[in-house]
XYZ file of N, CA and C in Angstrom:
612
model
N 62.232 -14.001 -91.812
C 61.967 -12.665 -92.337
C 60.465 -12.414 -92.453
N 59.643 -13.424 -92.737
C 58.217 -13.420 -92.693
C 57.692 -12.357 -93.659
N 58.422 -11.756 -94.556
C 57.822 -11.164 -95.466
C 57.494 -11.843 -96.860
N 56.608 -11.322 -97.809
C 55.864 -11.769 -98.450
C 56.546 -10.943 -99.573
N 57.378 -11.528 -101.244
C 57.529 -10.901 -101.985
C 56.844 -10.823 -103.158
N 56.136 -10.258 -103.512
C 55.312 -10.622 -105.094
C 56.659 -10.128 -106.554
N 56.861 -11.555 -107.258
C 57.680 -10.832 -108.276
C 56.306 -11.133 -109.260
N 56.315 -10.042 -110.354
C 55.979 -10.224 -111.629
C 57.053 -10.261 -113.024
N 56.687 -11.223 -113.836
C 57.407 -10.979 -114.538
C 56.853 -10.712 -115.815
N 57.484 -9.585 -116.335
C 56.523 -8.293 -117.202
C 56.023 -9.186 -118.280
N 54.991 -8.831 -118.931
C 54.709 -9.225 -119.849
C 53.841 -11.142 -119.818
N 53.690 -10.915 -121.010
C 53.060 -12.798 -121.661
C 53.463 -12.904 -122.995
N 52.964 -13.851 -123.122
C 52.887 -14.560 -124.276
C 52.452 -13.607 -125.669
N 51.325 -13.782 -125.439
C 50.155 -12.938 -126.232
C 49.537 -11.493 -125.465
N 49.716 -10.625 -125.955
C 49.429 -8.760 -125.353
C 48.035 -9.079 -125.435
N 47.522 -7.864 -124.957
C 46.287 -8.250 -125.012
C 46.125 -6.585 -125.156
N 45.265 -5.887 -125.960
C 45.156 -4.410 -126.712
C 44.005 -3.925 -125.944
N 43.321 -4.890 -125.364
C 41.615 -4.204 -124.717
C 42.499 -2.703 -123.906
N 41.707 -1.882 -123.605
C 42.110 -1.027 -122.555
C 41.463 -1.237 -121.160
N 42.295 -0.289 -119.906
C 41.898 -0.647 -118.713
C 42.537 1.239 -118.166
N 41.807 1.551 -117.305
C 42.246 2.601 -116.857
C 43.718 2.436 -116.340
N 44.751 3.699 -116.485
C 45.979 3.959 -115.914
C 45.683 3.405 -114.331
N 44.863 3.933 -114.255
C 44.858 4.227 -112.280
C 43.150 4.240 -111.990
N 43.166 3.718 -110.346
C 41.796 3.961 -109.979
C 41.141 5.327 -110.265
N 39.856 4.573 -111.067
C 39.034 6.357 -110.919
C 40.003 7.443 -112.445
N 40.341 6.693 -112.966
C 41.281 7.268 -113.877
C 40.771 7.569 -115.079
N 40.182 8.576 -115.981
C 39.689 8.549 -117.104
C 40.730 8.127 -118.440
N 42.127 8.837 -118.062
C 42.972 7.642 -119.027
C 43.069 6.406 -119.238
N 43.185 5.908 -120.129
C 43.456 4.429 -120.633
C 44.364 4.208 -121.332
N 45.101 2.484 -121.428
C 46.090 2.135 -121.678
C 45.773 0.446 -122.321
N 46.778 0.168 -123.093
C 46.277 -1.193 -123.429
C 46.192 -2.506 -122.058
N 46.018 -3.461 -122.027
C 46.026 -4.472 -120.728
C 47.504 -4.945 -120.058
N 47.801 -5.096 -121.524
C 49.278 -5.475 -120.997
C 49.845 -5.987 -122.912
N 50.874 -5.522 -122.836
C 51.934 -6.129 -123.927
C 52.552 -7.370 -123.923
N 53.146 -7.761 -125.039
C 54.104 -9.037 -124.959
C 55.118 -8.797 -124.939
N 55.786 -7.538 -125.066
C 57.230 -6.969 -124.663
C 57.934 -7.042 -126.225
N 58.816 -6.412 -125.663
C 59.981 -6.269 -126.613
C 60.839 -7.845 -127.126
N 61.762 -8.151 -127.876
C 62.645 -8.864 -128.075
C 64.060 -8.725 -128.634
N 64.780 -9.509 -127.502
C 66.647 -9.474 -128.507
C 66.891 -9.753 -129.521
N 67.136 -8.635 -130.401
C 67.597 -9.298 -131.989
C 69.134 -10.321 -131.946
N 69.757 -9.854 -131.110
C 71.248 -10.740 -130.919
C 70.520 -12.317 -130.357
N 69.879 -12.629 -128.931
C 70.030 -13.441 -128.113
C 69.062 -14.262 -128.987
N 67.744 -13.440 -129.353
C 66.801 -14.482 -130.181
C 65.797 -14.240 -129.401
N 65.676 -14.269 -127.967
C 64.730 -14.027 -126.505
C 63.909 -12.991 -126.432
N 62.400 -13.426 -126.334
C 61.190 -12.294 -126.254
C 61.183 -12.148 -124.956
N 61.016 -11.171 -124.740
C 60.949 -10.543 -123.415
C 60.052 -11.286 -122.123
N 59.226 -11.850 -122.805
C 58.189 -12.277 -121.421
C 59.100 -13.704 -121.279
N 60.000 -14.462 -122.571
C 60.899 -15.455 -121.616
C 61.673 -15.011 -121.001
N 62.916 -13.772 -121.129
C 63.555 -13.501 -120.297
C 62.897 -13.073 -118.905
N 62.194 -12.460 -118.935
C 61.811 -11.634 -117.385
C 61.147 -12.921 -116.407
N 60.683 -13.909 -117.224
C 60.540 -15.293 -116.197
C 61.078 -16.103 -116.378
N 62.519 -16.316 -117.048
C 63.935 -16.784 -116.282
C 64.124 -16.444 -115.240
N 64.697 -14.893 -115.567
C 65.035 -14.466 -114.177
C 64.423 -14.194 -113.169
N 62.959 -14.360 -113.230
C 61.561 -14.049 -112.446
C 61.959 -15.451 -111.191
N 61.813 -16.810 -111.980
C 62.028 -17.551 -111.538
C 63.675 -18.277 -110.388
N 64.354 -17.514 -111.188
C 65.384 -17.915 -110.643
C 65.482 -16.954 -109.527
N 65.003 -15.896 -109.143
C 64.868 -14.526 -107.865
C 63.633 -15.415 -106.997
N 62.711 -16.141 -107.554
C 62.340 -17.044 -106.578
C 62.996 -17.738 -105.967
N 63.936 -18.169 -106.280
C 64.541 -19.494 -105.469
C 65.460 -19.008 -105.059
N 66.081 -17.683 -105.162
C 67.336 -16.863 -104.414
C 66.770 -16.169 -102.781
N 65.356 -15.992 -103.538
C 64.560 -14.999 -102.199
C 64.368 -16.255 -101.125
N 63.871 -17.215 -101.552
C 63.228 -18.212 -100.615
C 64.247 -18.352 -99.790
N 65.811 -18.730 -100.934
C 66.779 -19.547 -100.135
C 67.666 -18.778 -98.667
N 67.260 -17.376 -98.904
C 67.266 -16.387 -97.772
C 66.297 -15.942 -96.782
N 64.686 -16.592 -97.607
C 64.450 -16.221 -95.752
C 63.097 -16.228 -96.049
N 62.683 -15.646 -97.368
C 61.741 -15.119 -97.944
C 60.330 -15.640 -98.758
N 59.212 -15.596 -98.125
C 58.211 -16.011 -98.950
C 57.729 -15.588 -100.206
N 57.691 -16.077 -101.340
C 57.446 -15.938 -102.845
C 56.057 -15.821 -103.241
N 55.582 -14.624 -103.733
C 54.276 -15.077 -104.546
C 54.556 -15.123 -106.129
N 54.656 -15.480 -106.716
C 54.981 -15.556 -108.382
C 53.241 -15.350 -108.887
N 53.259 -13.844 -109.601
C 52.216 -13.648 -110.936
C 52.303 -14.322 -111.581
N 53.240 -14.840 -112.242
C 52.774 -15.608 -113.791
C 53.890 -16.782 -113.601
N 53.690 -18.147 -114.079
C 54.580 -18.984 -113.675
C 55.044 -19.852 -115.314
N 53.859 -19.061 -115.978
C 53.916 -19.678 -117.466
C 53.786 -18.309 -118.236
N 54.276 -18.594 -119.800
C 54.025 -17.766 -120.551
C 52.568 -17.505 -120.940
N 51.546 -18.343 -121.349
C 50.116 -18.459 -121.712
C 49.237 -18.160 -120.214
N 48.983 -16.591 -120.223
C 48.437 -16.444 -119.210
C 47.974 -14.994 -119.798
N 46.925 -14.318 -118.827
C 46.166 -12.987 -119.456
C 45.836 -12.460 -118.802
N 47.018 -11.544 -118.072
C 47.221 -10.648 -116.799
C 47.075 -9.070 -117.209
N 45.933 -8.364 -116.920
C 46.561 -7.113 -116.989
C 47.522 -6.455 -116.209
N 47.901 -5.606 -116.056
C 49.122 -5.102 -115.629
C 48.066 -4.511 -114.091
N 46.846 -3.960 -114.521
C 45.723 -3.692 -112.869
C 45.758 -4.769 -112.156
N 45.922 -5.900 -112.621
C 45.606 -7.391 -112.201
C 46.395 -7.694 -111.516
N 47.679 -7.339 -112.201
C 48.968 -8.085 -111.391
C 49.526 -7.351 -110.307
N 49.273 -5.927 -110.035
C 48.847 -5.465 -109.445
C 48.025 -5.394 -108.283
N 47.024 -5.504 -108.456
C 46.226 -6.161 -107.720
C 45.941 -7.695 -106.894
N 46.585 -8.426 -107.793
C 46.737 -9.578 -107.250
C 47.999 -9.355 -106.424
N 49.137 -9.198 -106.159
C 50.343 -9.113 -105.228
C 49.080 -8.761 -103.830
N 49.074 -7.401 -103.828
C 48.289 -6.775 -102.817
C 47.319 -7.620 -101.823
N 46.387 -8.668 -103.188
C 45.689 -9.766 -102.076
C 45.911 -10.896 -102.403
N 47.129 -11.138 -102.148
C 47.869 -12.806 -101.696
C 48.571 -11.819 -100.351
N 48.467 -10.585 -100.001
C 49.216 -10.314 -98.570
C 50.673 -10.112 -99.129
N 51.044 -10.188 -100.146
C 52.700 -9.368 -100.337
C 52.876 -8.217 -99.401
N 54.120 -8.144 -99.082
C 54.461 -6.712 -98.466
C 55.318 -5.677 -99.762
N 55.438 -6.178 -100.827
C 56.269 -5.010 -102.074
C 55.915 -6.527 -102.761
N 56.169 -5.519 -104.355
C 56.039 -5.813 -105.431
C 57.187 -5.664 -106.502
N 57.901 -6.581 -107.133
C 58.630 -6.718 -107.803
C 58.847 -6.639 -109.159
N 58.629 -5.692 -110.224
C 58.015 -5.826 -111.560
C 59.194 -6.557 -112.060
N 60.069 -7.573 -113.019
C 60.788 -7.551 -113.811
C 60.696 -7.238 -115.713
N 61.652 -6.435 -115.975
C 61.708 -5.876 -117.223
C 62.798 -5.832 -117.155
N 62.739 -5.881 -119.508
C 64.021 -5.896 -120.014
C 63.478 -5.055 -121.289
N 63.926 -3.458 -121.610
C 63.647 -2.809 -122.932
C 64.532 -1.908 -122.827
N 64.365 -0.732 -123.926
C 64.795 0.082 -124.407
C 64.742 0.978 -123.695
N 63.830 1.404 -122.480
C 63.877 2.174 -121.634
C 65.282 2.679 -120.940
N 65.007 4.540 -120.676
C 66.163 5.065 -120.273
C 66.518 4.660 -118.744
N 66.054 3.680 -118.024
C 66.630 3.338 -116.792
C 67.033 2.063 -116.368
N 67.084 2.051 -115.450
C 67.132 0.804 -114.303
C 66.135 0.261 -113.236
N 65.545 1.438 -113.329
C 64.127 1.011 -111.356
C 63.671 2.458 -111.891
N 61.756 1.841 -111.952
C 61.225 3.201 -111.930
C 60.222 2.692 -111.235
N 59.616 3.611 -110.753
C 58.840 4.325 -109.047
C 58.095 5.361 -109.400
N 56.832 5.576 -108.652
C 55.749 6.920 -108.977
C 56.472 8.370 -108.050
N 55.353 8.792 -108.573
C 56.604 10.179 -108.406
C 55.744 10.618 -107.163
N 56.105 11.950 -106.760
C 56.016 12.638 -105.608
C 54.654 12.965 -105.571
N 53.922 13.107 -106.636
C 52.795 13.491 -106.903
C 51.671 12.452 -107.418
N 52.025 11.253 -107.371
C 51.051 10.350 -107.835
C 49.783 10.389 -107.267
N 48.539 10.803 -108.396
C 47.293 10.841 -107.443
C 46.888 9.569 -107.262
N 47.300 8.624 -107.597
C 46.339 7.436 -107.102
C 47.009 6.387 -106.489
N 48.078 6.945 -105.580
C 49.157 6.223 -104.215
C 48.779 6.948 -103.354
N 49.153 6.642 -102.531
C 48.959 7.137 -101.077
C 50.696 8.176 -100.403
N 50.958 8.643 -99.764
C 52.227 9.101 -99.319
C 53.203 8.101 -99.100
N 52.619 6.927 -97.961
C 53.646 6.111 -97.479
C 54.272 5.242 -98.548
N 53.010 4.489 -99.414
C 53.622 3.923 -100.937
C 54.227 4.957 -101.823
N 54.080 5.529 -101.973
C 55.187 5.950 -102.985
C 56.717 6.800 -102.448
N 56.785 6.827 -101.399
C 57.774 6.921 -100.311
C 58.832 5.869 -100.310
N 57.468 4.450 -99.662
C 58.567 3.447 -99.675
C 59.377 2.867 -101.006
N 58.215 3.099 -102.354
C 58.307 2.655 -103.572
C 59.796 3.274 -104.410
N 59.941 4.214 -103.730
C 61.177 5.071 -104.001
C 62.225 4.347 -103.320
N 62.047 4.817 -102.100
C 62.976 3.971 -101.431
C 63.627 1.941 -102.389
N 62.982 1.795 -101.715
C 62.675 0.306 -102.688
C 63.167 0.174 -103.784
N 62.996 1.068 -105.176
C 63.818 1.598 -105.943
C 64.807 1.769 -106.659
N 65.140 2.474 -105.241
C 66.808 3.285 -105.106
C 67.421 2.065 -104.708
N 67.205 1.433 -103.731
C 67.992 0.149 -103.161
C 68.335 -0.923 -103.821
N 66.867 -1.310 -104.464
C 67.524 -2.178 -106.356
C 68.324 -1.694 -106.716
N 67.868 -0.704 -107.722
C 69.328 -0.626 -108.179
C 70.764 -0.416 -108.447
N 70.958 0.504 -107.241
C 72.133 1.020 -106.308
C 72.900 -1.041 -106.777
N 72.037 -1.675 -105.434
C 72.483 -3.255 -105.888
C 72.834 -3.863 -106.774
N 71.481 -3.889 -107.672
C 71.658 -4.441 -108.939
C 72.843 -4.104 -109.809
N 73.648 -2.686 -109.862
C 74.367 -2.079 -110.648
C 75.863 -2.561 -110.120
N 75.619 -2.766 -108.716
C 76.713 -3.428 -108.284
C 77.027 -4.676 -108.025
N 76.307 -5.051 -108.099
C 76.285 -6.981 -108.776
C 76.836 -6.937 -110.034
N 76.311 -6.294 -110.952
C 76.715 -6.419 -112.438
C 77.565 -5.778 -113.271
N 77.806 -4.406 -112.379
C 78.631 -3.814 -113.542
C 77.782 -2.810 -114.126
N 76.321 -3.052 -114.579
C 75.594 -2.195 -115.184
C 75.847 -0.700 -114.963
N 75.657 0.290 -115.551
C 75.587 1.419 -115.293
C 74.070 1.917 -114.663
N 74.798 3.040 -113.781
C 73.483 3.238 -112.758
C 72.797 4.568 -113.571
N 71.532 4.242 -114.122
C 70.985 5.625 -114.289
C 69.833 5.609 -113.158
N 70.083 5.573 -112.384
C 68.818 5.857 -111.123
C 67.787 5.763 -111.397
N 67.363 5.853 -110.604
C 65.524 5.873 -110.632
C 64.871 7.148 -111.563
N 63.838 6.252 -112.545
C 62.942 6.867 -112.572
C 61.781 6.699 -112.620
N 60.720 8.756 -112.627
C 59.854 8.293 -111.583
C 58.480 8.687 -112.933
N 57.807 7.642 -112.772
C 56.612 7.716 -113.358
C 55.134 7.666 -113.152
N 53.795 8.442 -113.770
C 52.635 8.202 -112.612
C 51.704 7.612 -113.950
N 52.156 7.110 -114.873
C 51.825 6.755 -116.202
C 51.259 5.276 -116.345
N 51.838 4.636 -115.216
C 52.159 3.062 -115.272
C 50.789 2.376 -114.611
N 49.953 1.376 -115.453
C 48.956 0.979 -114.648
C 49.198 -0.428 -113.920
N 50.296 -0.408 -113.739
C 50.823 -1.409 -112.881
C 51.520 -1.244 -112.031
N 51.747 0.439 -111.547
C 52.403 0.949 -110.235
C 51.075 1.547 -109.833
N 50.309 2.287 -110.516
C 49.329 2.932 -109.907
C 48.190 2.203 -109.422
N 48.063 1.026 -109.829
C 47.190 -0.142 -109.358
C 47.620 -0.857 -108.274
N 48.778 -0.254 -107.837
C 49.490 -1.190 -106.704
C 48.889 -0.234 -105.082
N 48.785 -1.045 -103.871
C 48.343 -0.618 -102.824
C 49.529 -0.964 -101.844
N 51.120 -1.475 -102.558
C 51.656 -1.693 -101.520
C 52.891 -1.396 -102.262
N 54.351 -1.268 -101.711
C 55.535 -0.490 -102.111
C 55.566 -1.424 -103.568
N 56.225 -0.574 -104.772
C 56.370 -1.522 -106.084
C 57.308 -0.459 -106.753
N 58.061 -1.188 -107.130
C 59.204 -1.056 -108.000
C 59.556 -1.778 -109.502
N 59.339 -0.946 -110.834
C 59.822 -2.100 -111.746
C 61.162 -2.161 -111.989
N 62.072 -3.124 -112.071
C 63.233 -3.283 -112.515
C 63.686 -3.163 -113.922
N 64.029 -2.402 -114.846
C 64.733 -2.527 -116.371
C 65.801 -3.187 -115.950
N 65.876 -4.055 -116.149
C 67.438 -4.898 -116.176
C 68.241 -4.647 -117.290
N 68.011 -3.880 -118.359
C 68.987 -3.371 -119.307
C 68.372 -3.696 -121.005
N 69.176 -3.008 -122.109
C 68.309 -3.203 -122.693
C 68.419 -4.332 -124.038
N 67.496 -4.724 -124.465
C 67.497 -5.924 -125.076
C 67.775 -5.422 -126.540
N 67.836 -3.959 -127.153
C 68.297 -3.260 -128.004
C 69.682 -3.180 -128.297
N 70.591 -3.136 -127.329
C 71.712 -3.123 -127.132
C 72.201 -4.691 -127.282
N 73.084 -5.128 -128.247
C 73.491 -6.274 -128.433
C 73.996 -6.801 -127.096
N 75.062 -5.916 -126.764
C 76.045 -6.865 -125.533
C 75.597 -6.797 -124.602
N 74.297 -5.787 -124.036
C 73.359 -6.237 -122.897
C 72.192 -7.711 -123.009
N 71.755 -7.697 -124.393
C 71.198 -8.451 -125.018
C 71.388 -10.086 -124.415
N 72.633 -10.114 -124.632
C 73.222 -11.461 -124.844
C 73.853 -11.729 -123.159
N 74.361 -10.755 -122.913
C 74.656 -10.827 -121.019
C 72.926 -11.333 -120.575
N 72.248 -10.536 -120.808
C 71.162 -11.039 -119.957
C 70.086 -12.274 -120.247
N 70.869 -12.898 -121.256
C 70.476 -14.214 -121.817
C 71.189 -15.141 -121.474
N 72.458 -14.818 -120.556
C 73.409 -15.478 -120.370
C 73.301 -15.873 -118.881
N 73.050 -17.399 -118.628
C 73.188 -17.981 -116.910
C 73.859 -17.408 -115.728
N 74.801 -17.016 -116.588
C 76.015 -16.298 -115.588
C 75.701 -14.965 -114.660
N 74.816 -14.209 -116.144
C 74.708 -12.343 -115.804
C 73.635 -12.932 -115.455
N 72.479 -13.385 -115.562
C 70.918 -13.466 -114.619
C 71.697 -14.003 -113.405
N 72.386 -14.981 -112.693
C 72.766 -14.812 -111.739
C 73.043 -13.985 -110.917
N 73.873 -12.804 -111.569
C 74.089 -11.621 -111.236
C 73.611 -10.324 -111.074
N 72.471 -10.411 -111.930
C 71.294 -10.219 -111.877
C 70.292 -10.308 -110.888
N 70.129 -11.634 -110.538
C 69.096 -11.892 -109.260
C 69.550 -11.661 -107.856
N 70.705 -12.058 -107.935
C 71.909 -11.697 -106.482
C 71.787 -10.107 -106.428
N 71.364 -8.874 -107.443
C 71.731 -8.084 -106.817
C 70.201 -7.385 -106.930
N 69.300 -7.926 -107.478
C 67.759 -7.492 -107.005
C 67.599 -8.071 -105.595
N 67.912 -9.494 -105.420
C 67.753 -9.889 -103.950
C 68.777 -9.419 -102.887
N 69.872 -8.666 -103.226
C 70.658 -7.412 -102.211
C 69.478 -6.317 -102.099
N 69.281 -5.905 -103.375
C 68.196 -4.199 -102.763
C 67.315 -5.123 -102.293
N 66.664 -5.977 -102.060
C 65.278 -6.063 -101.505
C 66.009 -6.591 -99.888
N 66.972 -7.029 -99.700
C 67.639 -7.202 -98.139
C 68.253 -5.665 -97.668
N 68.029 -5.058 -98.797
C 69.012 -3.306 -98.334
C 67.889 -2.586 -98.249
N 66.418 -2.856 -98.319
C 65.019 -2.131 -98.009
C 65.066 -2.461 -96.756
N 65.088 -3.734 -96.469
C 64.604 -4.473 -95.006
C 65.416 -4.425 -94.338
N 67.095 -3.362 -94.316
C 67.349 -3.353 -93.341
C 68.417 -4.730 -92.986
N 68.874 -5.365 -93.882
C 69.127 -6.664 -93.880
C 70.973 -6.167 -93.975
């Protein structure tokens, strides 16, 4: 397949509050990056879940075809969200993989039609890309599909120079999503159906 996947998996350890512009050339600002949310049921802070399953979509992607770049491989690390971003782009990734788990109203969100600081073809494919997660993902799991949504807010889509998609895998607010996605079984199911949309981009 010879493609190059960058997953991130959202968040660290420790947030970090400095600010960094939304987007190139951007007079808004945003903090660097957060430590995420946590399951009151499962017990699990968010930056361990999203590199469980960060990790385990490594070894699903590889075992199909696929070269891995992994952002963060540990929790104690101090990534801004421009960074991680930026870093996919020059290790040569061809898309970018965000993983997340919150309260958020979706499943896969993507810049919108109007993002000033993408280009046409990225945020085209980024849609695309997207839609194909989670179409997958929802059908691996059961999850309910609230489609894509599209945001130009994010300084970790707008810092991106190549297709990027973040994944909400569901929310960690919700007890019985909580505990499914803490559970070996549902991240299985989970990664099987992020690594379907990323074989249903390519055509696979």
């Amino acid at each position: 397949k010879n493609k190059i996947i960058a997953i991130d998996a959202g968040h660290q350890r420790k947030g970090n509050s400095a600010k960094e512009p939304i987007g190139p050339g951007a007079s808004q600002t945003k903090p660097k990056v957060a430590s995420g949310t946590h399951g009151n049921a499962s017990g699990l802070n968010e930056y361990e879940l999203t590199l469980q399953v960060s990790l385990k979509l490594r070894d699903e992607l590889q075992a199909r075809g696929y070269q891995v770049y992994m952002i963060r491989e540990t929790h104690d690390v101090n990534i801004s969200n421009a960074e991680r971003a930026q870093m996919a782009a020059n290790q040569g990734a061809d898309i970018l993989v965000r993983i997340h788990a919150n309260g958020s109203d979706n499943t896969s969100v993507a810049p919108s039609n109007s993002n000033p600081y993408l280009g046409k073809s990225v945020i085209s494919a980024s849609q695309t890309l997207s839609r194909k997660i989670v179409d997958c993902f929802c059908a691996a799991t059961g999850a309910k599909n609230q489609g894509v949504m599209q945001t130009d807010t994010m300084s970790g889509i707008n810092w991106s120079s190549i297709p990027v998609s973040i994944v909400e895998m569901g929310y960690m607010t919700n007890r019985t999503e909580d505990l499914n996605m803490a559970s070996t079984s549902y991240q299985t199911k989970m990664v099987q159906g992020i690594a379907n949309g990323i074989d249903a981009y390519y055509g696979a």
